[in-house]
Amino acid sequence: MRGGRVAVVGGSIAGCAFASAAARAGAGEVVVLERTSGQLADRGVGLAIHDDRAAELAGTGVLAPGIAAHRLTRRKWLVQDGDSRTGRVMWDQPFPFHSYHWGLLWRGMRAATPAGVDYRQGAAVESVRGYADRAEVRLADGSVERFDLVVGADGYRSVVREAVCPGARPSYAGYICWRGSYPADRLAALGTPADGGTDWPTTDAVTVGIPGGSCVIYRIPGPDGPMVNWVCYAVPPETGLRLDDPTSLPPGGVTGELAAHLAWLAQRWFPPYWVGVIGLTPPERTFVQPIYDLETELTVGERLLLAGDAASVVRPHNTSGAAKALQDATAFEAAWRQADSWDGLLRSYQAARGATGRELVALARRLGLAQAERTPDWSAMTEPAMTAWWRQQLDGVADIGGQALPPTRESVPEAPR
Ligand SMILES: Cc1cc2nc3c(=O)[nH]c(=O)nc-3n(C[C@H](O)[C@H](O)[C@H](O)COP(=O)(O)OP(=O)(O)OC[C@H]3O[C@@H](n4cnc5c(N)ncnc54)[C@H](O)[C@@H]3O)c2cc1C
């Protein structure tokens, strides 16, 4: 199928990938409607993509080449252990991921968007509506535009989702994460161990276990050199903040109570070196994100299609958000190439991606339960106990980081509409 006018609502990671995929597949006109003006600012800064998923996505051309990535190979699960500077290693787990700086990833994806794509900024979409033969987009300025297909790549508070699955909203998981980042050269302030060795190899990701939570720490590339990036999950203190409505507190917007609680958690439960690592974060680079999840039965409606976080909101423990958004674009492009009608394209996409979001949400819930809601007694955990605990969370899934891309389907069954 060739031609047609396609709108992509949202111009972030999923939006750029879908706009490029539509242009490559043969759309006549592709318009991206992004509400932000200027550069999209980083929120939490770091993310990671499993090496196998990155290789598949580079192979399909969806992950743009040349984007800075930092190699990670091991994940050390640590727990406080008396005076031990770096803590006791409960488990040294293989961790075949590369980490990314969100802003650099977005800039790379944006730069790879074909010049023919009309990427409009300051274009906030108020609502969309799908019909049998078209979709209509109402913009905040009151204008209405008509398209052959509208892709919702507008994130966790998607307005396109509202048209596909009315009333579906992310639900609060009962805990939050604090996130932070800073240039890695600051680590020099923590000194080196007495024997002159290295406290923290650059290829190690670290997870510190604390009662009722855990903190993941790894390096990422940055615009001016390597950076430290961390995410700490725990139940917040009572602050009166409303967390049941999808929201986030921007860098520098973290309240005194939330900042003090994080400092207390670190001081009380982290091994000394890692207290220092968290403590080096400037307040203006600390950020809080309540954890939500949402699964939807449908990823398509009449001439409407959901992508990335708009289709499903997965807790971050799974390390799959960006990879899943890029895989959605791969599946969309493959479905387009095989389709001879808009309906066929939508059915193929639903068949390829409908279950994926739900399965990722379910896995991330199990991970969240084990790593934040009902953590084990970390002090008693040994390598055999950790591997059994991990297998239980995976429950038959091969690994975290997202699912392998299936081979392209030849025939597509009728999907529920
Ligand atoms: C600015 C920004 C920074 C981020 N930083 C990080 C990070 O540092 N680390 C990390 O792990 N994840 C980050 N994320 C989330 C991460 O990008 C996603 O989880 C994942 O990549 C899938 O993204 P997505 O494109 O589906 O959704 P999102 O990344 O949420 O993108 C949605 C896009 O849609 C736009 N949009 C929303 N509503 C409308 C509307 N009504 N009209 C027009 N446009 C609309 C938003 O401005 C945004 O650009 C960030 C997201 C954004 C938007």
Short mmCIF file of C-alpha atoms and ligand atoms in Angstrom, two decimals:
data_model
loop_
_atom_site.label_atom_id
_atom_site.label_comp_id
_atom_site.label_asym_id
_atom_site.label_seq_id
_atom_site.Cartn_x
_atom_site.Cartn_y
_atom_site.Cartn_z
CA MET A 1 0.00 0.00 0.00
CA ARG A 2 1.40 3.43 -0.91
CA GLY A 3 0.28 7.01 -0.34
CA GLY A 4 -2.04 8.43 2.28
CA ARG A 5 -1.83 11.21 4.82
CA VAL A 6 -0.59 10.11 8.25
CA ALA A 7 -0.46 12.13 11.49
CA VAL A 8 1.79 11.09 14.36
CA VAL A 9 0.71 12.73 17.63
CA GLY A 10 3.85 13.18 19.79
CA GLY A 11 7.37 13.60 18.49
CA SER A 12 9.43 11.81 21.15
CA ILE A 13 11.12 8.41 20.74
CA ALA A 14 8.05 6.53 19.45
CA GLY A 15 6.90 9.53 17.41
CA CYS A 16 10.19 9.94 15.52
CA ALA A 17 10.42 6.17 14.92
CA PHE A 18 6.84 5.96 13.58
CA ALA A 19 7.22 9.03 11.37
CA SER A 20 10.35 7.53 9.80
CA ALA A 21 8.69 4.11 9.46
CA ALA A 22 5.61 5.59 7.74
CA ALA A 23 7.80 7.59 5.33
CA ARG A 24 9.93 4.51 4.52
CA ALA A 25 6.87 2.32 4.04
CA GLY A 26 5.42 4.68 1.43
CA ALA A 27 3.10 7.22 3.10
CA GLY A 28 2.36 10.18 0.82
CA GLU A 29 2.55 12.72 3.63
CA VAL A 30 3.64 12.38 7.27
CA VAL A 31 2.91 15.11 9.83
CA VAL A 32 4.25 14.96 13.40
CA LEU A 33 2.25 17.02 15.90
CA GLU A 34 4.39 17.69 18.99
CA ARG A 35 3.09 20.02 21.67
CA THR A 36 6.57 21.03 22.95
CA SER A 37 8.39 23.95 21.36
CA GLY A 38 12.19 23.70 21.02
CA GLN A 39 14.29 20.77 22.29
CA LEU A 40 12.50 18.10 24.30
CA ALA A 41 14.17 18.24 27.72
CA ASP A 42 15.44 15.13 29.50
CA ARG A 43 13.34 14.01 32.42
CA GLY A 44 15.25 11.28 34.19
CA VAL A 45 18.10 11.21 31.65
CA GLY A 46 19.16 7.55 31.48
CA LEU A 47 17.65 4.44 29.94
CA ALA A 48 19.00 1.12 28.72
CA ILE A 49 18.35 -1.21 25.80
CA HIS A 50 19.13 -4.96 25.80
CA ASP A 51 21.93 -5.75 23.34
CA ASP A 52 19.83 -8.33 21.46
CA ARG A 53 16.95 -5.86 21.06
CA ALA A 54 19.34 -3.10 19.94
CA ALA A 55 20.87 -5.42 17.32
CA GLU A 56 17.40 -6.35 15.96
CA LEU A 57 16.33 -2.70 15.88
CA ALA A 58 19.53 -1.57 14.18
CA GLY A 59 18.98 -4.38 11.65
CA THR A 60 15.48 -3.15 10.79
CA GLY A 61 16.78 0.44 10.49
CA VAL A 62 14.50 1.74 13.26
CA LEU A 63 17.29 2.45 15.78
CA ALA A 64 19.25 5.22 14.08
CA PRO A 65 23.01 4.55 13.75
CA GLY A 66 25.70 6.56 15.54
CA ILE A 67 23.80 7.30 18.78
CA ALA A 68 26.11 7.35 21.82
CA ALA A 69 25.69 4.27 24.03
CA HIS A 70 27.58 3.00 27.09
CA ARG A 71 28.36 -0.73 27.37
CA LEU A 72 27.21 -2.60 30.48
CA THR A 73 28.03 -6.27 31.03
CA ARG A 74 27.32 -7.18 34.68
CA ARG A 75 24.76 -6.23 37.29
CA LYS A 76 25.97 -6.53 40.88
CA TRP A 77 23.21 -6.92 43.47
CA LEU A 78 24.56 -5.39 46.69
CA VAL A 79 23.46 -5.14 50.29
CA GLN A 80 24.83 -3.18 53.22
CA ASP A 81 27.30 -5.27 55.21
CA GLY A 82 28.74 -3.64 58.33
CA ASP A 83 31.59 -1.29 57.45
CA SER A 84 32.23 -2.81 54.01
CA ARG A 85 32.79 0.20 51.72
CA THR A 86 30.88 -1.15 48.73
CA GLY A 87 28.69 -3.76 50.48
CA ARG A 88 28.29 -7.49 50.02
CA VAL A 89 27.69 -8.86 46.52
CA MET A 90 24.55 -11.00 46.69
CA TRP A 91 24.70 -11.84 42.99
CA ASP A 92 26.90 -10.92 40.03
CA GLN A 93 24.40 -11.22 37.18
CA PRO A 94 25.10 -11.00 33.42
CA PHE A 95 23.67 -7.70 32.13
CA PRO A 96 24.02 -7.43 28.32
CA PHE A 97 22.68 -3.88 27.91
CA HIS A 98 23.84 -0.54 26.56
CA SER A 99 22.75 2.61 28.36
CA TYR A 100 21.67 5.80 26.63
CA HIS A 101 21.20 9.44 27.49
CA TRP A 102 17.54 10.16 26.73
CA GLY A 103 18.30 13.55 25.14
CA LEU A 104 21.03 12.14 22.88
CA LEU A 105 18.80 9.21 21.88
CA TRP A 106 15.95 11.58 21.01
CA ARG A 107 18.27 13.91 19.07
CA GLY A 108 19.64 10.92 17.09
CA MET A 109 16.13 9.67 16.29
CA ARG A 110 14.97 13.18 15.38
CA ALA A 111 17.99 13.76 13.12
CA ALA A 112 17.26 10.46 11.32
CA THR A 113 13.64 11.48 10.57
CA PRO A 114 13.43 11.99 6.79
CA ALA A 115 13.45 15.64 5.67
CA GLY A 116 10.07 15.16 3.96
CA VAL A 117 8.35 14.59 7.33
CA ASP A 118 6.51 17.73 8.46
CA TYR A 119 7.57 17.85 12.15
CA ARG A 120 5.48 20.60 13.74
CA GLN A 121 6.31 21.84 17.21
CA GLY A 122 4.01 23.80 19.49
CA ALA A 123 1.17 21.71 18.01
CA ALA A 124 -0.86 20.43 20.99
CA VAL A 125 -3.60 17.99 20.09
CA GLU A 126 -6.79 18.29 22.10
CA SER A 127 -8.68 15.26 20.82
CA VAL A 128 -8.86 12.80 17.94
CA ARG A 129 -11.68 10.84 16.40
CA GLY A 130 -11.59 7.84 14.10
CA TYR A 131 -14.14 6.98 11.41
CA ALA A 132 -14.39 4.14 8.91
CA ASP A 133 -12.76 6.23 6.16
CA ARG A 134 -10.66 8.87 8.01
CA ALA A 135 -9.44 10.24 11.32
CA GLU A 136 -9.74 13.79 12.53
CA VAL A 137 -7.42 15.70 14.83
CA ARG A 138 -8.56 18.74 16.79
CA LEU A 139 -5.66 21.01 17.77
CA ALA A 140 -5.52 23.36 20.75
CA ASP A 141 -5.88 26.35 18.39
CA GLY A 142 -9.32 25.05 17.40
CA SER A 143 -8.36 23.87 13.91
CA VAL A 144 -9.37 20.38 12.74
CA GLU A 145 -7.26 18.35 10.30
CA ARG A 146 -8.23 15.22 8.44
CA PHE A 147 -5.89 12.24 7.91
CA ASP A 148 -6.06 8.67 6.56
CA LEU A 149 -4.44 7.38 9.76
CA VAL A 150 -3.52 8.88 13.15
CA VAL A 151 -0.76 7.30 15.26
CA GLY A 152 -0.89 8.03 18.99
CA ALA A 153 2.74 8.35 20.11
CA ASP A 154 1.72 10.82 22.79
CA GLY A 155 2.99 9.00 25.86
CA TYR A 156 1.44 7.87 29.12
CA ARG A 157 -1.29 10.55 29.18
CA SER A 158 -2.29 9.92 25.55
CA VAL A 159 -5.31 11.71 24.04
CA VAL A 160 -5.32 9.21 21.16
CA ARG A 161 -5.69 6.36 23.67
CA GLU A 162 -8.79 8.12 24.98
CA ALA A 163 -10.36 7.67 21.53
CA VAL A 164 -9.26 4.01 21.19
CA CYS A 165 -9.93 2.85 24.77
CA PRO A 166 -12.09 5.51 26.47
CA GLY A 167 -11.47 5.80 30.20
CA ALA A 168 -8.29 3.68 30.26
CA ARG A 169 -5.88 5.46 32.59
CA PRO A 170 -2.56 4.46 34.17
CA SER A 171 -2.94 3.29 37.78
CA TYR A 172 -0.51 4.15 40.58
CA ALA A 173 1.58 1.16 41.71
CA GLY A 174 1.90 2.41 45.30
CA TYR A 175 5.53 3.55 45.16
CA ILE A 176 7.69 6.12 43.42
CA CYS A 177 11.19 6.41 42.08
CA TRP A 178 13.72 9.11 42.74
CA ARG A 179 16.05 9.62 39.79
CA GLY A 180 19.25 11.56 39.42
CA SER A 181 22.28 12.07 37.21
CA TYR A 182 25.53 14.02 37.11
CA PRO A 183 28.93 14.01 35.32
CA ALA A 184 30.90 10.88 36.28
CA ASP A 185 34.10 12.86 36.94
CA ARG A 186 32.50 13.91 40.24
CA LEU A 187 33.10 10.36 41.51
CA ALA A 188 36.73 11.35 42.09
CA ALA A 189 35.50 13.14 45.24
CA LEU A 190 34.80 9.70 46.78
CA GLY A 191 38.46 8.65 46.55
CA THR A 192 39.64 5.13 45.80
CA PRO A 193 39.87 2.06 48.07
CA ALA A 194 42.96 1.71 50.27
CA ASP A 195 44.49 -0.80 47.84
CA GLY A 196 44.15 1.68 44.98
CA GLY A 197 41.70 -0.56 43.09
CA THR A 198 38.45 0.48 41.44
CA ASP A 199 35.25 0.71 43.45
CA TRP A 200 33.04 0.63 40.43
CA PRO A 201 34.04 -0.80 37.01
CA THR A 202 32.49 1.24 34.18
CA THR A 203 30.74 -1.83 32.72
CA ASP A 204 28.93 -2.66 36.00
CA ALA A 205 25.36 -1.75 36.75
CA VAL A 206 24.62 -1.96 40.46
CA THR A 207 21.40 -2.66 42.36
CA VAL A 208 21.41 -1.91 46.09
CA GLY A 209 18.70 -3.80 47.99
CA ILE A 210 16.90 -1.89 50.74
CA PRO A 211 13.84 -2.93 52.78
CA GLY A 212 10.81 -2.04 50.65
CA GLY A 213 12.81 -1.01 47.62
CA SER A 214 15.96 -1.07 45.53
CA CYS A 215 18.24 1.39 43.76
CA VAL A 216 19.72 0.82 40.30
CA ILE A 217 22.90 2.77 39.45
CA TYR A 218 24.79 2.80 36.13
CA ARG A 219 26.79 5.06 33.89
CA ILE A 220 25.39 6.58 30.72
CA PRO A 221 26.96 8.64 27.95
CA GLY A 222 26.41 12.39 28.24
CA PRO A 223 26.77 15.39 25.95
CA ASP A 224 30.02 16.30 27.76
CA GLY A 225 31.34 12.87 28.76
CA PRO A 226 30.15 9.91 30.86
CA MET A 227 27.50 10.47 33.50
CA VAL A 228 26.21 8.64 36.57
CA ASN A 229 22.51 7.77 36.44
CA TRP A 230 20.47 6.22 39.25
CA VAL A 231 16.87 5.22 40.00
CA CYS A 232 15.71 4.43 43.56
CA TYR A 233 12.33 2.74 44.11
CA ALA A 234 10.53 2.96 47.48
CA VAL A 235 7.24 3.95 49.08
CA PRO A 236 7.23 7.74 49.63
CA PRO A 237 6.53 9.34 52.99
CA GLU A 238 3.08 10.94 53.48
CA THR A 239 3.41 14.33 51.77
CA GLY A 240 -0.13 15.13 50.68
CA LEU A 241 0.96 14.87 47.03
CA ARG A 242 -1.71 13.35 44.77
CA LEU A 243 -0.09 10.40 43.06
CA ASP A 244 -3.21 8.65 41.78
CA ASP A 245 -3.33 11.00 38.78
CA PRO A 246 -0.48 10.45 36.30
CA THR A 247 2.10 13.12 37.03
CA SER A 248 5.78 13.67 37.70
CA LEU A 249 7.84 16.18 39.64
CA PRO A 250 10.38 17.84 37.36
CA PRO A 251 14.09 18.16 38.18
CA GLY A 252 14.45 20.69 41.00
CA GLY A 253 10.75 20.30 41.86
CA VAL A 254 11.30 17.55 44.45
CA THR A 255 9.88 18.64 47.81
CA GLY A 256 12.08 18.90 50.93
CA GLU A 257 10.28 15.95 52.52
CA LEU A 258 10.88 13.70 49.51
CA ALA A 259 14.54 14.75 49.25
CA ALA A 260 15.05 14.19 52.99
CA HIS A 261 13.41 10.75 52.80
CA LEU A 262 15.76 9.66 50.02
CA ALA A 263 18.78 10.92 52.00
CA TRP A 264 17.53 8.95 55.02
CA LEU A 265 17.00 5.76 53.01
CA ALA A 266 20.52 5.99 51.58
CA GLN A 267 22.18 6.78 54.92
CA ARG A 268 20.31 3.99 56.71
CA TRP A 269 20.49 1.20 54.13
CA PHE A 270 23.18 1.81 51.49
CA PRO A 271 26.81 0.68 51.77
CA PRO A 272 28.99 3.79 52.43
CA TYR A 273 30.40 4.18 48.89
CA TRP A 274 26.91 4.17 47.37
CA VAL A 275 25.64 6.70 49.93
CA GLY A 276 28.39 8.90 48.49
CA VAL A 277 27.42 8.15 44.89
CA ILE A 278 23.79 9.23 45.48
CA GLY A 279 24.91 12.16 47.65
CA LEU A 280 26.93 13.70 44.78
CA THR A 281 23.71 14.47 42.87
CA PRO A 282 22.90 18.19 42.74
CA PRO A 283 19.31 18.93 43.95
CA GLU A 284 18.44 20.46 40.59
CA ARG A 285 19.27 17.11 38.93
CA THR A 286 17.05 15.03 41.25
CA PHE A 287 13.66 14.06 39.97
CA VAL A 288 10.67 12.05 41.23
CA GLN A 289 8.43 9.85 39.12
CA PRO A 290 5.48 7.93 40.59
CA ILE A 291 5.25 4.42 39.14
CA TYR A 292 2.21 3.57 37.05
CA ASP A 293 1.06 0.81 34.81
CA LEU A 294 -1.61 0.43 32.19
CA GLU A 295 -2.52 -2.34 29.78
CA THR A 296 -5.00 -1.97 26.97
CA GLU A 297 -6.89 -4.67 25.08
CA LEU A 298 -6.74 -2.72 21.84
CA THR A 299 -3.85 -0.94 20.20
CA VAL A 300 -5.98 0.11 17.22
CA GLY A 301 -9.36 1.70 16.51
CA GLU A 302 -10.98 3.03 13.36
CA ARG A 303 -8.05 4.65 11.51
CA LEU A 304 -6.28 5.06 14.88
CA LEU A 305 -3.22 3.24 16.22
CA LEU A 306 -1.36 3.41 19.57
CA ALA A 307 2.43 3.31 19.94
CA GLY A 308 4.99 3.22 22.76
CA ASP A 309 3.80 4.46 26.15
CA ALA A 310 0.43 5.51 24.70
CA ALA A 311 -0.32 1.81 24.06
CA SER A 312 0.92 0.47 27.40
CA VAL A 313 2.64 1.90 30.45
CA VAL A 314 5.18 -0.56 31.82
CA ARG A 315 6.95 -0.11 35.18
CA PRO A 316 10.61 0.72 34.53
CA HIS A 317 12.04 -2.43 36.28
CA ASN A 318 11.70 -4.19 32.93
CA THR A 319 14.13 -1.84 31.13
CA SER A 320 12.01 -2.13 28.01
CA GLY A 321 10.27 1.27 27.41
CA ALA A 322 12.41 2.62 24.58
CA ALA A 323 12.99 -0.82 22.99
CA LYS A 324 9.25 -1.55 23.01
CA ALA A 325 8.46 1.83 21.39
CA LEU A 326 11.02 1.16 18.65
CA GLN A 327 9.75 -2.39 18.12
CA ASP A 328 6.22 -1.01 17.73
CA ALA A 329 7.54 1.12 14.85
CA THR A 330 9.23 -1.95 13.30
CA ALA A 331 5.97 -3.93 13.48
CA PHE A 332 4.07 -0.96 12.02
CA GLU A 333 6.42 -0.71 9.06
CA ALA A 334 6.23 -4.48 8.42
CA ALA A 335 2.42 -4.41 8.69
CA TRP A 336 2.22 -1.46 6.27
CA ARG A 337 4.44 -3.18 3.69
CA GLN A 338 2.22 -6.27 3.70
CA ALA A 339 -1.14 -4.49 3.81
CA ASP A 340 -3.36 -3.65 0.88
CA SER A 341 -5.80 -1.55 2.93
CA TRP A 342 -5.84 0.61 6.07
CA ASP A 343 -7.97 -2.02 7.79
CA GLY A 344 -5.44 -4.71 6.92
CA LEU A 345 -2.63 -2.57 8.33
CA LEU A 346 -4.52 -2.01 11.59
CA ARG A 347 -5.38 -5.71 11.95
CA SER A 348 -1.79 -6.77 11.37
CA TYR A 349 -0.48 -4.25 13.89
CA GLN A 350 -2.98 -5.38 16.54
CA ALA A 351 -2.07 -9.02 15.90
CA ALA A 352 1.65 -8.26 16.15
CA ARG A 353 1.64 -5.91 19.16
CA GLY A 354 -1.62 -6.41 21.08
CA ALA A 355 -0.32 -9.08 23.44
CA THR A 356 3.18 -7.63 23.81
CA GLY A 357 2.15 -4.62 25.89
CA ARG A 358 0.03 -6.75 28.22
CA GLU A 359 2.82 -9.30 28.70
CA LEU A 360 5.41 -6.59 29.45
CA VAL A 361 3.05 -4.95 31.96
CA ALA A 362 2.52 -8.31 33.70
CA LEU A 363 6.26 -9.05 33.89
CA ALA A 364 7.06 -5.57 35.19
CA ARG A 365 4.38 -5.98 37.88
CA ARG A 366 6.07 -9.18 39.07
CA LEU A 367 9.46 -7.42 39.07
CA GLY A 368 7.99 -4.44 40.96
CA LEU A 369 6.37 -6.72 43.52
CA ALA A 370 9.68 -8.46 44.23
CA GLN A 371 11.99 -5.44 44.00
CA ALA A 372 9.87 -2.72 45.63
CA GLU A 373 6.58 -3.84 47.12
CA ARG A 374 7.59 -7.06 48.89
CA THR A 375 11.35 -7.22 48.93
CA PRO A 376 13.11 -10.24 50.43
CA ASP A 377 15.29 -10.04 53.53
CA TRP A 378 18.29 -8.92 51.49
CA SER A 379 20.72 -9.64 54.31
CA ALA A 380 19.88 -13.35 54.00
CA MET A 381 20.17 -13.50 50.19
CA THR A 382 22.90 -15.64 48.63
CA GLU A 383 23.61 -16.32 44.96
CA PRO A 384 21.42 -19.50 44.82
CA ALA A 385 18.59 -17.64 46.60
CA MET A 386 18.92 -14.67 44.21
CA THR A 387 18.83 -16.81 41.08
CA ALA A 388 15.73 -18.70 42.33
CA TRP A 389 14.10 -15.36 43.27
CA TRP A 390 14.88 -13.98 39.79
CA ARG A 391 13.50 -17.06 37.99
CA GLN A 392 10.28 -16.69 39.95
CA GLN A 393 9.91 -13.09 38.75
CA LEU A 394 10.61 -14.00 35.12
CA ASP A 395 8.08 -16.87 35.34
CA GLY A 396 9.25 -18.45 32.09
CA VAL A 397 10.13 -15.20 30.26
CA ALA A 398 13.65 -15.37 28.75
CA ASP A 399 14.97 -12.08 30.18
CA ILE A 400 14.08 -8.50 31.00
CA GLY A 401 14.59 -5.76 28.39
CA GLY A 402 11.65 -6.66 26.15
CA GLN A 403 10.69 -9.53 23.90
CA ALA A 404 12.53 -10.72 20.81
CA LEU A 405 11.04 -9.42 17.58
CA PRO A 406 9.07 -12.28 15.99
CA PRO A 407 9.74 -13.16 12.37
CA THR A 408 7.49 -11.28 9.96
CA ARG A 409 4.09 -12.98 9.75
CA GLU A 410 2.88 -14.19 6.39
CA SER A 411 -0.81 -14.39 7.24
CA VAL A 412 -2.60 -12.36 9.84
CA PRO A 413 -5.73 -13.57 11.62
CA GLU A 414 -8.76 -11.33 12.13
CA ALA A 415 -8.11 -9.26 15.28
CA PRO A 416 -10.86 -8.11 17.67
CA ARG A 417 -12.01 -4.58 16.73
C1 LIG B 1 10.69 15.05 27.42
C2 LIG B 1 10.81 13.59 27.80
C3 LIG B 1 11.92 13.14 28.49
C4 LIG B 1 12.04 11.80 28.84
N1 LIG B 1 13.16 11.43 29.51
C5 LIG B 1 13.32 10.14 29.84
C6 LIG B 1 14.48 9.73 30.48
O1 LIG B 1 15.36 10.54 30.74
N2 LIG B 1 14.61 8.43 30.81
C7 LIG B 1 13.65 7.50 30.50
O2 LIG B 1 13.81 6.32 30.81
N3 LIG B 1 12.53 7.84 29.88
C8 LIG B 1 12.33 9.14 29.54
N4 LIG B 1 11.19 9.50 28.90
C9 LIG B 1 10.18 8.45 28.61
C10 LIG B 1 10.58 7.58 27.42
O3 LIG B 1 10.80 8.39 26.30
C11 LIG B 1 9.48 6.61 27.12
O4 LIG B 1 9.16 5.77 28.19
C12 LIG B 1 9.79 5.67 25.94
O5 LIG B 1 10.85 6.10 25.16
C13 LIG B 1 8.56 5.59 25.03
O6 LIG B 1 8.28 6.91 24.69
P1 LIG B 1 7.07 7.44 23.87
O7 LIG B 1 7.63 8.16 22.70
O8 LIG B 1 6.04 6.42 23.66
O9 LIG B 1 6.38 8.48 24.88
P2 LIG B 1 6.99 9.86 25.49
O10 LIG B 1 8.46 9.81 25.54
O11 LIG B 1 6.24 10.14 26.75
O12 LIG B 1 6.59 10.93 24.40
C14 LIG B 1 5.30 11.45 24.21
C15 LIG B 1 5.43 12.71 23.37
O13 LIG B 1 4.14 13.16 23.04
C16 LIG B 1 4.03 14.55 23.28
N5 LIG B 1 2.62 14.80 23.57
C17 LIG B 1 1.90 14.34 24.63
N6 LIG B 1 0.64 14.73 24.55
C18 LIG B 1 0.54 15.46 23.42
C19 LIG B 1 -0.54 16.14 22.80
N7 LIG B 1 -1.76 16.14 23.33
N8 LIG B 1 -0.30 16.82 21.64
C20 LIG B 1 0.95 16.81 21.06
N9 LIG B 1 2.00 16.18 21.63
C21 LIG B 1 1.79 15.51 22.78
C22 LIG B 1 4.95 14.80 24.45
O14 LIG B 1 5.36 16.16 24.53
C23 LIG B 1 6.10 13.88 24.11
O15 LIG B 1 7.06 14.46 23.30
C24 LIG B 1 11.02 10.86 28.52
C25 LIG B 1 9.90 11.32 27.82
C26 LIG B 1 9.79 12.67 27.44
C27 LIG B 1 8.59 13.14 26.67
#
